Each structure stands twice: as C-alpha cells, then as structure tokens.
XYZ file of C-alpha atoms in Angstrom:
712
model
C 134.061 145.656 49.000
C 134.830 147.038 45.620
C 139.313 146.751 44.710
C 140.776 146.819 42.040
C 143.531 144.482 40.374
C 145.371 145.771 37.655
C 147.012 143.843 34.547
C 148.496 144.638 31.454
C 146.133 145.479 28.498
C 144.788 142.978 26.736
C 144.866 139.814 29.510
C 141.375 142.033 31.257
C 138.944 139.158 30.825
C 141.272 136.547 31.588
C 142.047 137.897 34.760
C 138.276 138.192 34.986
C 137.844 134.802 34.462
C 140.777 133.516 37.183
C 139.127 135.363 39.776
C 135.658 134.241 39.605
C 137.525 131.179 39.132
C 138.933 132.151 43.108
C 135.671 132.313 44.409
C 135.241 136.254 43.874
C 131.525 137.097 43.519
C 131.477 139.661 41.064
C 134.344 140.637 38.737
C 134.265 142.763 35.818
C 136.911 143.232 32.606
C 137.691 146.662 32.185
C 140.575 148.946 30.664
C 143.719 147.653 31.959
C 142.348 145.683 34.521
C 139.049 144.117 36.527
C 137.187 145.798 39.140
C 136.272 143.070 41.582
C 134.157 142.578 44.794
C 134.918 140.808 47.573
C 136.536 140.771 51.695
C 140.104 141.538 52.496
C 140.382 137.963 52.551
C 139.862 137.710 48.501
C 141.807 140.576 47.721
C 144.895 138.953 49.450
C 144.304 135.658 48.196
C 144.304 137.408 44.842
C 147.769 138.916 46.065
C 148.985 135.413 46.616
C 147.136 133.440 43.665
C 147.037 135.478 40.173
C 149.216 134.575 37.645
C 147.946 137.588 35.653
C 147.990 140.168 37.867
C 149.696 143.582 38.063
C 148.778 145.083 41.296
C 145.822 144.257 44.044
C 144.775 148.291 44.814
C 143.071 148.158 47.743
C 140.724 151.584 48.387
C 140.672 153.585 51.151
C 139.783 157.089 50.478
C 137.919 158.736 47.287
C 137.858 162.647 46.644
C 137.355 165.909 44.225
C 141.146 166.855 43.050
C 140.147 169.570 40.779
C 144.033 170.943 42.004
C 147.466 169.738 43.492
C 145.895 171.492 46.639
C 142.639 169.593 46.851
C 144.953 166.657 46.503
C 147.757 167.802 48.725
C 144.177 168.421 51.879
C 142.076 165.137 50.693
C 145.807 163.049 51.244
C 146.306 165.072 54.385
C 142.456 164.498 56.091
C 143.237 161.232 55.948
C 143.659 159.120 59.545
C 146.759 157.694 58.329
C 147.330 157.074 62.199
C 144.932 153.704 61.488
C 147.116 152.744 58.274
C 150.952 153.340 58.793
C 153.057 153.600 62.035
C 156.478 155.717 61.840
C 158.312 153.441 62.311
C 157.639 152.001 58.923
C 158.508 152.920 55.673
C 156.443 154.415 52.774
C 156.339 154.985 48.956
C 153.633 156.045 46.240
C 153.223 155.157 43.050
C 150.569 157.860 41.278
C 148.987 157.478 37.800
C 147.609 160.783 36.916
C 145.683 161.678 33.751
C 143.519 165.281 32.126
C 144.516 169.004 32.612
C 144.932 169.568 36.285
C 148.184 167.617 37.424
C 150.057 165.707 34.811
C 153.701 165.355 36.120
C 153.098 161.552 38.003
C 156.006 162.123 40.274
C 154.606 165.627 41.674
C 151.773 163.891 42.613
C 153.197 160.823 44.235
C 155.184 163.715 45.666
C 151.913 165.377 46.758
C 150.459 162.327 48.606
C 153.555 161.816 50.409
C 153.936 164.734 51.750
C 150.114 164.457 52.817
C 150.849 161.228 54.709
C 154.063 162.306 56.356
C 152.212 166.631 57.256
C 149.305 164.357 59.004
C 151.249 162.329 60.802
C 153.513 165.267 62.066
C 150.069 167.050 63.017
C 149.041 164.109 65.413
C 152.418 164.139 67.192
C 153.826 161.373 65.601
C 157.481 160.511 63.812
C 157.754 160.765 60.077
C 158.250 158.268 58.313
C 161.206 157.046 55.839
C 160.343 156.527 52.147
C 161.809 153.000 50.446
C 161.201 153.704 47.174
C 162.450 150.115 46.070
C 161.032 147.825 49.661
C 158.572 149.827 51.438
C 156.510 148.196 54.246
C 153.514 150.226 52.971
C 152.914 151.028 49.121
C 150.506 153.148 48.725
C 148.503 154.019 44.864
C 147.307 157.838 43.727
C 144.589 157.200 40.766
C 144.058 160.318 39.803
C 140.956 160.794 36.528
C 138.348 162.763 35.162
C 139.094 165.157 38.316
C 138.886 162.690 41.313
C 141.507 161.334 43.301
C 141.642 157.090 44.563
C 143.859 156.788 46.905
C 144.639 152.746 47.330
C 146.808 150.522 49.404
C 149.078 147.811 46.959
C 148.339 144.973 49.104
C 150.959 143.169 46.494
C 153.537 145.554 47.375
C 154.441 145.820 44.160
C 154.651 144.843 40.902
C 153.228 141.204 40.965
C 154.782 139.409 37.703
C 157.827 139.317 39.811
C 157.955 135.604 41.109
C 161.206 135.545 42.656
C 163.039 133.266 40.663
C 164.501 135.375 37.891
C 168.341 135.110 38.381
C 169.071 135.759 34.979
C 167.386 136.559 31.298
C 167.806 137.708 28.063
C 167.858 140.824 26.664
C 163.919 141.160 26.199
C 162.246 139.033 28.897
C 158.717 138.518 28.525
C 156.731 139.263 32.293
C 155.524 136.129 33.530
C 152.357 137.756 34.103
C 152.124 137.727 29.839
C 153.439 133.750 30.082
C 150.884 132.797 32.120
C 148.215 134.299 29.482
C 150.157 132.812 26.395
C 150.171 129.196 28.278
C 146.071 129.449 29.292
C 144.894 130.766 25.917
C 147.291 127.309 24.844
C 144.812 125.545 27.340
C 148.282 123.996 29.135
C 146.017 123.139 32.523
C 144.267 120.978 30.790
C 146.498 119.706 28.225
C 149.131 118.797 31.340
C 145.960 117.148 33.437
C 145.640 115.060 30.507
C 149.037 113.823 30.366
C 150.375 116.013 27.136
C 153.587 117.827 27.003
C 154.525 121.542 26.344
C 157.172 122.565 24.078
C 159.246 125.941 23.534
C 161.540 125.526 20.825
C 162.836 129.480 21.342
C 162.732 129.598 25.142
C 165.360 132.205 25.832
C 165.541 132.761 29.910
C 162.925 129.880 30.055
C 160.423 132.186 31.030
C 157.516 130.082 29.029
C 158.541 127.077 30.369
C 158.990 127.759 34.450
C 155.729 129.342 34.842
C 154.207 126.579 32.444
C 156.142 123.997 35.333
C 154.698 126.184 38.125
C 151.253 126.113 37.150
C 151.186 122.384 36.367
C 153.159 121.787 40.039
C 150.035 124.269 41.516
C 152.474 126.774 42.622
C 151.011 129.871 44.028
C 152.960 133.080 41.925
C 153.194 134.799 45.272
C 154.632 131.700 47.408
C 158.579 132.356 46.612
C 158.106 135.800 46.102
C 156.909 136.888 49.500
C 158.535 133.553 51.207
C 158.148 134.539 55.182
C 157.419 138.010 54.704
C 154.175 139.468 54.110
C 153.806 141.901 51.039
C 152.729 144.921 53.166
C 152.833 146.288 56.322
C 149.194 148.223 56.312
C 147.915 148.052 59.994
C 144.786 146.979 58.250
C 146.311 143.941 56.211
C 145.068 140.677 58.488
C 148.399 138.979 58.645
C 146.323 135.655 60.073
C 144.202 135.268 57.257
C 147.288 135.842 55.397
C 149.235 133.128 57.449
C 146.296 130.757 56.721
C 146.415 131.340 52.501
C 150.275 131.187 52.738
C 150.228 127.512 54.908
C 146.708 126.308 52.373
C 149.491 127.396 49.236
C 152.628 125.357 50.732
C 150.320 122.205 51.108
C 149.113 122.673 47.628
C 152.327 123.260 46.361
C 154.000 120.198 47.720
C 151.549 117.935 46.140
C 151.781 119.909 43.460
C 155.389 119.832 43.053
C 155.378 115.595 44.471
C 153.508 114.827 40.990
C 155.307 116.572 38.687
C 156.895 115.265 35.793
C 158.922 115.812 32.978
C 156.673 116.664 29.858
C 158.048 119.684 29.510
C 161.487 121.391 26.558
C 162.593 123.860 25.398
C 165.039 124.929 23.543
C 166.994 127.613 21.906
C 170.082 128.693 19.471
C 171.629 130.587 21.679
C 173.103 128.654 24.541
C 174.294 131.274 26.748
C 170.128 131.716 26.740
C 170.136 128.174 27.654
C 172.384 128.216 30.714
C 170.562 131.066 32.050
C 166.949 129.314 31.715
C 168.577 126.596 33.741
C 169.747 129.210 36.069
C 166.295 130.216 36.755
C 164.784 126.623 36.450
C 166.956 125.655 39.370
C 166.200 128.641 42.030
C 162.723 128.198 40.866
C 162.758 124.681 41.757
C 161.648 123.102 38.409
C 164.300 122.027 36.567
C 164.219 118.431 36.930
C 160.729 118.525 35.302
C 162.423 120.322 31.827
C 164.523 119.249 29.420
C 166.513 122.009 27.474
C 168.426 121.760 24.704
C 170.898 124.117 22.146
C 169.330 123.891 18.844
C 167.709 125.697 15.792
C 163.737 126.213 15.866
C 164.300 124.171 12.077
C 166.414 121.334 14.648
C 163.988 121.161 17.382
C 163.463 117.535 18.890
C 159.926 115.699 18.810
C 158.720 114.941 22.694
C 157.771 111.984 23.271
C 153.893 113.200 24.319
C 151.621 111.890 21.655
C 149.350 115.428 22.568
C 150.941 118.933 24.129
C 151.178 122.435 23.255
C 153.323 125.133 21.685
C 154.659 128.117 23.573
C 156.736 130.751 22.193
C 157.521 133.922 22.023
C 159.430 134.621 19.031
C 162.019 137.432 19.001
C 160.484 141.004 17.276
C 161.731 144.581 17.850
C 162.811 147.481 14.978
C 165.154 145.286 12.646
C 163.205 141.787 12.992
C 159.557 143.680 12.456
C 160.025 142.702 8.776
C 162.138 139.387 9.526
C 159.051 136.968 8.186
C 161.463 134.506 6.979
C 162.168 133.687 10.723
C 158.201 133.240 11.322
C 158.105 131.208 8.575
C 160.745 128.538 9.824
C 158.850 128.371 12.840
C 156.078 127.564 11.253
C 157.273 124.748 9.160
C 159.035 123.640 11.506
C 155.895 122.981 14.171
C 153.767 121.384 10.965
C 156.792 119.007 10.583
C 157.212 118.086 14.310
C 154.262 118.089 16.523
C 151.501 118.895 13.845
C 148.896 117.608 15.865
C 149.558 119.065 18.858
C 147.645 123.163 20.091
C 149.925 126.859 19.699
C 149.865 130.243 21.418
C 152.317 131.785 19.967
C 153.327 135.811 20.617
C 153.928 137.098 17.973
C 155.197 140.910 17.621
C 152.727 141.913 15.406
C 149.602 140.617 12.637
C 151.944 140.989 9.882
C 154.538 138.540 11.619
C 151.534 135.981 12.877
C 150.886 135.735 9.275
C 154.015 135.146 8.109
C 153.770 131.593 10.337
C 151.558 130.315 7.810
C 149.491 128.709 10.477
C 145.910 128.987 10.454
C 145.210 130.700 13.908
C 141.896 129.596 14.956
C 141.700 132.694 17.518
C 143.637 136.119 17.677
C 143.715 138.169 20.355
C 145.589 141.694 20.714
C 148.272 141.626 23.873
C 150.736 144.265 24.684
C 154.465 142.948 25.828
C 154.947 146.551 27.679
C 154.411 149.007 25.049
C 154.318 146.910 22.190
C 150.994 145.625 20.728
C 151.988 141.984 19.727
C 149.238 139.796 18.185
C 148.448 136.287 19.940
C 147.373 133.422 17.691
C 146.296 130.696 19.059
C 146.539 127.319 16.165
C 144.450 123.879 17.161
C 145.476 122.150 15.204
C 149.054 123.210 13.993
C 148.551 121.761 10.489
C 145.235 121.698 9.035
C 144.378 119.051 7.407
C 143.960 120.504 3.557
C 139.909 119.371 3.164
C 139.465 116.641 0.732
C 139.031 117.162 -3.044
C 139.467 120.995 -2.401
C 138.763 123.434 -5.133
C 135.690 121.518 -5.547
C 132.423 123.401 -5.361
C 130.681 122.814 -1.502
C 127.313 121.046 -1.927
C 124.933 123.481 -0.471
C 121.663 121.890 0.793
C 117.637 123.820 -0.810
C 117.700 126.051 1.876
C 121.625 126.818 1.777
C 121.571 127.502 -2.008
C 118.543 129.964 -1.694
C 120.048 132.153 1.244
C 123.485 132.049 -1.448
C 121.366 133.377 -4.658
C 120.341 135.949 -2.814
C 123.555 137.430 -0.978
C 124.505 137.678 -5.296
C 121.690 139.105 -6.514
C 122.194 141.613 -3.851
C 126.058 142.447 -4.536
C 125.638 142.684 -8.375
C 123.042 145.247 -6.933
C 125.255 147.256 -4.943
C 128.296 146.734 -7.368
C 127.947 150.172 -8.978
C 127.419 151.912 -5.586
C 130.350 150.072 -3.658
C 132.331 151.263 -6.324
C 131.260 154.491 -6.771
C 131.339 155.201 -3.314
C 134.315 153.426 -2.111
C 132.028 151.640 0.568
C 133.885 148.268 2.180
C 131.949 148.302 5.381
C 127.982 147.328 4.439
C 125.061 145.382 5.351
C 124.467 142.643 2.395
C 121.382 140.794 3.593
C 118.647 142.335 5.971
C 116.098 138.508 7.054
C 115.694 138.973 2.732
C 113.855 135.720 3.427
C 111.918 135.643 6.136
C 112.732 132.565 7.364
C 116.308 132.974 7.222
C 116.209 135.559 9.926
C 119.381 137.170 9.933
C 121.870 140.757 9.251
C 124.883 139.396 7.523
C 127.701 142.419 7.446
C 130.460 142.478 5.594
C 133.484 144.635 6.757
C 136.766 144.302 4.717
C 139.875 144.919 6.506
C 141.624 148.140 5.623
C 145.480 147.661 4.111
C 147.689 144.490 4.712
C 145.673 141.525 4.020
C 142.480 142.578 2.973
C 140.988 140.209 4.795
C 136.930 140.435 4.564
C 134.966 139.121 7.051
C 131.436 139.116 7.903
C 128.852 139.772 11.569
C 126.073 138.062 11.700
C 123.160 139.134 13.769
C 120.520 136.191 14.009
C 116.795 137.672 14.622
C 114.831 136.145 17.150
C 112.964 133.116 15.870
C 109.374 132.375 16.859
C 108.595 130.278 20.033
C 105.803 128.562 17.361
C 109.623 127.555 15.848
C 111.412 124.022 16.817
C 114.985 124.537 17.941
C 116.192 122.223 15.235
C 114.501 124.247 12.805
C 116.001 127.542 14.631
C 119.713 125.593 14.398
C 119.199 123.962 10.785
C 118.582 127.617 9.252
C 121.562 129.431 10.856
C 123.927 126.816 9.289
C 122.137 126.863 6.121
C 122.764 130.731 6.739
C 126.676 130.153 7.187
C 127.147 127.745 4.654
C 125.586 130.275 2.476
C 127.681 133.461 3.288
C 131.031 131.460 3.696
C 130.247 130.064 0.260
C 129.530 133.584 -1.234
C 132.310 135.319 0.199
C 135.314 132.741 0.550
C 135.989 133.170 4.014
C 136.751 130.802 6.432
C 135.335 130.360 9.806
C 137.496 132.469 12.124
C 136.652 135.407 10.122
C 133.149 134.587 10.744
C 131.599 136.534 13.925
C 127.520 134.901 14.802
C 125.673 136.700 17.720
C 123.123 134.250 17.589
C 119.860 134.133 20.007
C 119.291 131.650 21.913
C 116.499 130.726 24.059
C 116.731 131.009 27.741
C 114.648 132.151 30.777
C 112.881 135.270 30.492
C 112.765 134.681 26.653
C 114.846 135.153 23.766
C 118.720 136.428 24.105
C 122.211 136.817 22.900
C 124.470 133.863 23.632
C 127.585 134.660 25.253
C 130.134 136.558 23.105
C 133.620 135.772 22.017
C 136.165 137.292 24.638
C 139.331 137.556 21.884
C 139.688 141.205 22.071
C 141.029 141.176 18.121
C 140.487 144.904 16.269
C 140.899 145.135 12.670
C 140.836 148.403 10.863
C 138.528 149.467 8.515
C 138.199 152.650 6.573
C 135.079 155.051 5.999
C 134.899 158.160 4.262
C 139.139 158.844 4.772
C 138.929 157.653 8.620
C 140.716 154.475 10.143
C 138.607 152.888 12.517
C 139.175 150.078 14.607
C 135.818 147.439 14.950
C 135.500 144.379 17.046
C 133.490 141.649 15.624
C 133.486 139.148 18.381
C 133.336 140.761 21.572
C 130.561 142.962 21.954
C 126.924 143.121 20.757
C 127.775 146.333 18.691
C 130.661 146.148 16.868
C 131.954 150.041 17.312
C 130.693 151.028 13.520
C 126.609 151.714 13.152
C 126.769 150.974 9.588
C 123.322 152.753 9.101
C 124.268 156.181 9.585
C 127.152 156.259 7.446
C 125.300 158.478 5.004
C 124.419 160.999 7.938
C 127.877 160.338 9.034
C 129.455 161.592 5.577
C 126.900 164.505 5.194
C 127.857 166.159 8.952
C 131.547 165.397 8.243
C 131.056 167.566 5.060
C 129.279 169.970 6.618
C 131.592 170.205 10.091
C 134.898 171.703 8.218
C 136.549 174.590 9.542
C 133.892 174.108 12.705
C 133.198 173.022 15.925
C 131.721 169.476 16.166
C 129.939 168.163 19.532
C 128.484 164.527 19.640
C 126.315 163.329 22.098
C 125.885 159.895 23.439
C 129.391 159.860 21.055
C 130.136 155.562 20.853
C 133.318 154.972 19.454
C 133.503 158.362 18.401
C 133.137 157.515 14.155
C 131.056 160.278 13.601
C 134.366 162.375 16.027
C 136.761 160.996 13.610
C 134.663 161.781 10.134
C 134.594 165.670 10.962
C 137.723 165.920 12.064
C 139.254 163.944 9.366
C 137.456 166.187 6.786
C 138.848 168.991 8.448
C 136.751 170.571 11.767
C 138.033 173.305 13.833
C 137.906 171.114 16.557
C 135.422 168.097 18.263
C 134.140 167.411 21.334
C 133.009 163.286 22.346
C 130.367 162.560 25.379
C 130.085 159.994 26.387
C 129.285 157.702 30.026
C 131.564 154.677 29.102
C 135.017 154.937 29.420
C 135.821 152.263 26.779
C 133.973 154.048 24.480
C 136.011 156.948 25.081
C 139.087 154.731 24.709
C 137.858 153.968 21.878
C 137.082 156.630 20.231
C 140.921 158.094 21.564
C 142.508 155.426 19.570
C 140.036 155.791 16.657
C 141.399 159.699 16.774
C 144.984 158.761 17.250
C 145.091 156.095 14.321
C 144.383 159.229 12.194
C 146.395 161.042 13.566
C 144.115 163.285 15.763
C 144.447 164.119 19.148
C 144.863 167.029 21.718
C 143.144 169.554 22.938
C 141.404 170.845 19.929
C 139.752 167.171 19.982
C 137.797 166.724 23.901
C 137.140 163.815 25.481
C 134.440 163.995 28.463
C 133.054 161.270 30.253
C 128.990 161.888 31.696
C 126.098 161.848 31.566
C 125.444 163.896 28.236
C 121.811 165.483 29.815
C 123.687 166.817 32.966
C 127.188 167.713 30.812
C 124.601 169.400 28.617
C 123.014 171.755 30.711
C 126.226 173.106 32.676
C 128.033 173.430 29.663
C 128.799 176.980 28.308
C 130.696 176.922 24.763
C 128.393 176.704 21.866
C 129.226 174.830 18.692
C 128.142 174.817 15.143
C 127.705 171.462 13.902
C 125.573 168.361 17.188
C 125.051 165.315 16.625
C 122.645 163.844 19.272
C 121.781 159.973 18.580
C 120.957 158.995 22.151
C 119.502 155.606 23.158
C 116.221 154.545 23.483
C 116.907 154.478 27.723
C 119.338 153.918 30.018
C 119.399 153.159 33.699
C 123.262 153.176 34.963
C 124.195 153.687 38.115
C 126.145 156.399 37.264
C 123.134 158.804 35.531
C 119.745 159.824 36.053
C 117.346 157.218 34.394
C 116.910 157.540 31.141
C 113.964 157.459 28.513
C 114.144 158.958 24.729
C 110.555 158.904 24.491
C 109.615 160.784 27.909
C 113.548 163.183 27.514
C 113.817 164.185 24.070
C 112.330 167.652 24.329
C 114.350 168.181 27.416
C 117.638 166.764 25.639
C 117.019 168.754 22.515
C 116.243 171.808 24.418
C 119.157 171.752 25.847
C 121.308 170.524 22.127
C 120.105 173.728 20.892
C 120.813 176.195 23.569
C 124.989 174.834 22.986
C 123.982 175.846 19.480
C 125.128 178.762 17.213
C 123.061 180.803 15.675
C 123.657 179.799 11.717
C 124.169 176.148 13.458
C 122.375 173.117 13.125
C 121.599 170.068 15.076
C 121.000 166.117 13.868
C 118.895 163.992 16.204
C 118.410 160.520 15.374
C 117.165 157.022 17.832
C 116.232 153.987 16.486
C 113.381 153.733 19.147
C 110.643 152.090 16.926
C 107.771 153.184 18.340
C 109.642 157.067 18.893
C 106.683 160.029 18.235
C 108.471 163.288 18.448
C 106.575 166.082 20.062
C 106.558 168.542 17.595
C 104.496 171.204 19.006
C 106.949 170.781 21.977
C 110.031 171.206 19.816
C 108.957 173.927 17.875
C 108.875 176.845 20.159
C 112.580 177.184 20.130
C 114.190 175.141 16.777
C 112.825 174.594 13.116
C 112.592 171.337 12.814
C 112.342 168.729 9.505
C 112.372 164.749 9.175
C 115.559 163.795 6.994
C 115.133 159.813 7.970
C 114.971 159.101 4.062
C 117.900 160.718 3.275
C 120.329 158.917 5.755
C 119.602 155.366 4.880
C 121.654 153.905 2.650
C 120.761 151.641 -0.262
C 122.077 148.825 1.714
C 119.305 149.179 4.923
C 116.164 150.008 1.938
C 114.602 146.311 3.256
C 115.123 147.871 7.501
C 114.360 151.978 6.319
C 113.167 152.435 9.552
C 116.390 151.382 11.698
C 116.509 154.652 13.177
C 115.081 158.124 12.456
C 116.607 161.270 11.766
C 115.640 165.161 12.124
C 117.786 168.421 11.108
C 117.245 171.179 13.260
C 117.988 174.854 13.827
C 117.578 177.393 16.043
C 113.923 180.071 15.272
C-alpha cells in the first residue's frame, strides 16, 4: 500500500532515509514529503517513531474533481460507515491548488458535508465536529483536478511531542530541531561519548529533542500516552498496543543509560526558566545542564568531542545583524574548535557572517522562513601550511591546468561581451582526462564560483587506480585555476558496478544557488541531481527564442525546470505555457518564475504527458519550443521513443502553431535521423544546429541538434 508522509520543506531526503531505516520497503522524496510503501503497521510505526514527519496520511479514495459538486459527490459516495461511527468526532483538513476550488476552508466544509450526509442516508446519527481534538481527522488533497481523501493516522501535527509547557517568542518546531541534530550527526556522536552544546538555547527545543533522541524515546510516546492517535475504524488497535509496549521497553533502557553530556545556555533568564520547565516535563532535566550567560562567555564542556547545535535569532530587525552571528562563530572557534557544528541560520548571508567554513549547506524552512543550515566539521579549520604558496601539481594536473587557462583566455572576450556567467570551461580536451567542467558564478551576494564536474565513463581496459588518479589530478587542476574550496565543487563521478558504468550516489544537500542568464535569475542545484536545472548547451537557442517571443504566446514542451519559459517571460512574452510530467520540475519552474516577478494566469504550468496534452489542446501559440527526452518509460505516460514518435510529436505541435508562428525542435539523441519526407507534408523545416552551439561547446558540437519549423 502506498501512503504519504508529509514534512517541512527541506527535510524530504532525511525523512526518506528515516523511513527506510524503520524497515519500509520503499520511500521516495517528493515536495514537502515522502511517498512511502508499506503495510498499515508500518504507517502506525511511523506515527510513533518518526522524528521528522509532520503527518502520516493513509489514502482511502482518489477521484476526479473538476468542481465543488464533484468533490461533494465523490466524498458522499464513499462507505463512511466502514470508517467512522456516529459517536466519534471528526475534523477535516484541506489543501487545495488549481482554479476549480481555491478556498481550503470551503473545501473542508464540503468534505464534512459529504461524510455527514452519507451517514445520515444510511440512517445513522450525525457525528460531531471537534476541530482541536477529533477522534478521526480526515485529510483532503486537491491538486490538478484530482482529490485524494486520506485518514490522518497521527491525529494532527506530529511535531508536538507533548512536553512543551513554556516557550519563547519564536520556538523551533521539534521535527525541524530533529533535522538539525541529525545533520550534526548527534546520534553517532552520543554513542561515542561526545557532548551536545547549544549556546543560545531559548526554551530548550534542540537540547530536549537531543536528549530524547539519545535516550531512544519514541517521539509519539508522550504525545499519545494511553490514547491512540486515531479512532478510525481501520486503525489496528492491537498492533498499536504492541508498538507502544516495545517503545516503552526501549525508553526504559534508554533513559537509564542517559548521562549528563548536554549543555545549554542563553542570555535570557526567562528562556532558561522555560527550558528547565520543559526538560522537567520531558523527563530529561537530569541529563541537561542549563545556565544564564552570553554567547561570548559560552562554557567549555568537559567532553573532548561533541557537536554544537544552534538556532540563532532572526527576524526583520535581525536580518542585517551580522555582528551577532560573527560573535557566535568566534565564540565557537574559541571554545570548541575541534567539535562539529550544525547551525540553523536565518539566511545564507547570516550563515556567511559567522565566519565558519561550512562543509555542507542545506536549505530548510522554519515555517514560511527560508533558512540556511550549515554544517561545519571541524568548527575551526586549521590554516593550511604554507598558505599563499602555490601548490605543487603533478605533471598530469599541470597539463589540465594549462589547458583550462588556455580555454579561459580564449573565452574571455566572448564571456565579457555576452555577459555570460555559466559556461563549459573544459570538455575532455585531453582524452585521458575525460570529463566536462562547467562553471557557475553565483549572482549577487558573495558572487561565489562553483564548479560542476561530470566524469565520462572510462574504458574497461583502464585500471581503477588510474581512473582515480586522473580524477584527482583533474580536480586539483580545476581548484587551482578557479581558486575554489572543495565544498564548491560538485563531482558527478561514474563508478563501475553491476550492469556497466554508472554515476555514483549524489549528495543530498538541498542547496540551491542563484545564477543569471539573459537577464533572468535562475535556481540551480549542482549537488543533488544528475542535471543541475540549467542545460548550458541550449543557451544560444534560449536567447534567440526569448527575443522572438516578445509580445507573443510561448509554449515550452518537456519544459524541465522552465528556463526557456522564464527567459521568454522576462523578455516580454505575452504568455507562457510550460508542460512537463514531473511535479518537481514544474515546482522548480514556478520558483524560477517567482524569482523574476512572473506568475499568475498568463504563465501556466501543466503537469502531464506532453504528447497527450498536445493532441487534446485547442489553443494556438506563436513560438513553440520542443526539447523531448530520447526515451521515457514513466508509469504515468505512454512509453516514448524520440526516433519512433518524432513525426507524431511534430505534427501535433505544428497543429498548435499560429499561421506565422515558429516551432523550434531539438533533441540530444546522437543517432537521431529526422524523417524529412514525412515532416515536409506539414512543415517547412531547416536545420539550425550550428547556430545553436556556443563557443564553449564547439568541441562537442553534436551535444544536441536543432531544427526550425514553420507551417506549410
């Protein structure tokens, strides 16, 4: 059975790992949650044990929902007598998107009406509504015209652990605190005898969550006590009792072994009083030392190793207060220089103000506030010996260095003239160093330079030791030329494995940087995916299309992260429509549009199979961009092969073109052969591949091919 586990944005990959560690057979991260697979017992275990989840939603029914009447009818048709009895109270949470139903409270009311009327029609009494503490909490998700009705197995927000009696002005949610602790590697550090320190602890959320984590206390144990989280008729009460009994046994052993290795302080005496009260209720007061002191006077814990966790204050007033963050960084470097730190900062600029060198950076959300989590290990990075002296490079690394510098000199005038900040600097120029090196220069702020290195597959005849040596020499040369730290180099390395040469596992940093192309700001992610969100080879074609789309209707098929749509919108297109099967890519596209102040009804996002959508679409467009994948076997669409389907695809796209419009068709299938005779029946076609390849891709001129098509 598939079910959904929601979480705060930015915690998806951590949550997926947590669920897999619980024994679930499958857990796939998506936006603000994880699609999980398992039995009801697995879902109930998640309710009890997940430290990161917000809700666990067990689906009952899914149906088409184009309007509010369809919503009511779909809910009323469900067998509610199998799920709820009249003496139980209920509540409905609703999350809606789209144009059919835009008010969540109204949608929740219609769901409640459907449930109540269904029971009445069967001669049963009307159940009561209890918004705060219902016996059964129902969840509606309405997206893209489809409604999903689920049972909230946790009975409400799971970040509430049950111990918080007092809080400061801006308490950190417990599931976000758990994420900060996990990024700090606290469970492993505690197992090895290390300490935990929060020098600005507020009401103690991070420290109390850390103590309960160290004591192996299930997060849902105190929240639910002797009352099950849901009285839904399908809830397995016997299994829940077994899970609770197991959790209590683990708690008893964990609390007995818990030692006082946790230290917290804050300059506010009232915050410390609240922290002590919360720790007392949570049953961990003996494991935590609390004190009133300024961050600059932080006490050095007795443990030799450990980790620092901290959520420094931030709001509109403090957004520019970099002095406070610098004091935090200086204090930690003085007090615990060899420890690890996980700091949740209000922004990337505030994180930078600490003066600490982050080994990892993650994007997280504290409510609606986008935050930067930095992980420093160690806190004080030793100065490199002979700093300022040129590093000695091997002969091979020096060869790559020379070639990179030659390429940069060649590109210099072109880059300055065109204002290009993201480009390919090297593409297997030296055959034995087979990789592509792309440069991404961050826009605004710190203007950092990032490198995206993609290693090509080495022949099977090359020994692994030589593959690794050449990779290290290539990276040494790149860092020497561009003077970037290791954390700003993303390596996508192919490792030999079963079934041939494959890319290894990617990082899960959740780190996006902003870059600029053709006056458009764009989000790219260099570390988490095979592709970054920006195909550099299509830059000239995007530039041309953006200029041509001014005042016109632009359609972007297989839109990926919507870069072409964004650049067309920034250039003045009257409307854009972006179509892709992936909800992740469409959200990325929406974020890119929002970055540039573009949105609303004139910029439409369509999640669906491009071919199916095209053949059903009625509108016409002036400029169409079609850049399909070579093949696709997604379970949500028909199997697609560009060689087999291209005539059908182009015919459908041309049918949506205005009489004087233009279609740009591109693909990167090396062996692709256009069926010119078939295409000639409905389009005038000319190949424009050479005009769409920039100077940085001249060595790999067949990275894509492109055609311009107009109606006969």
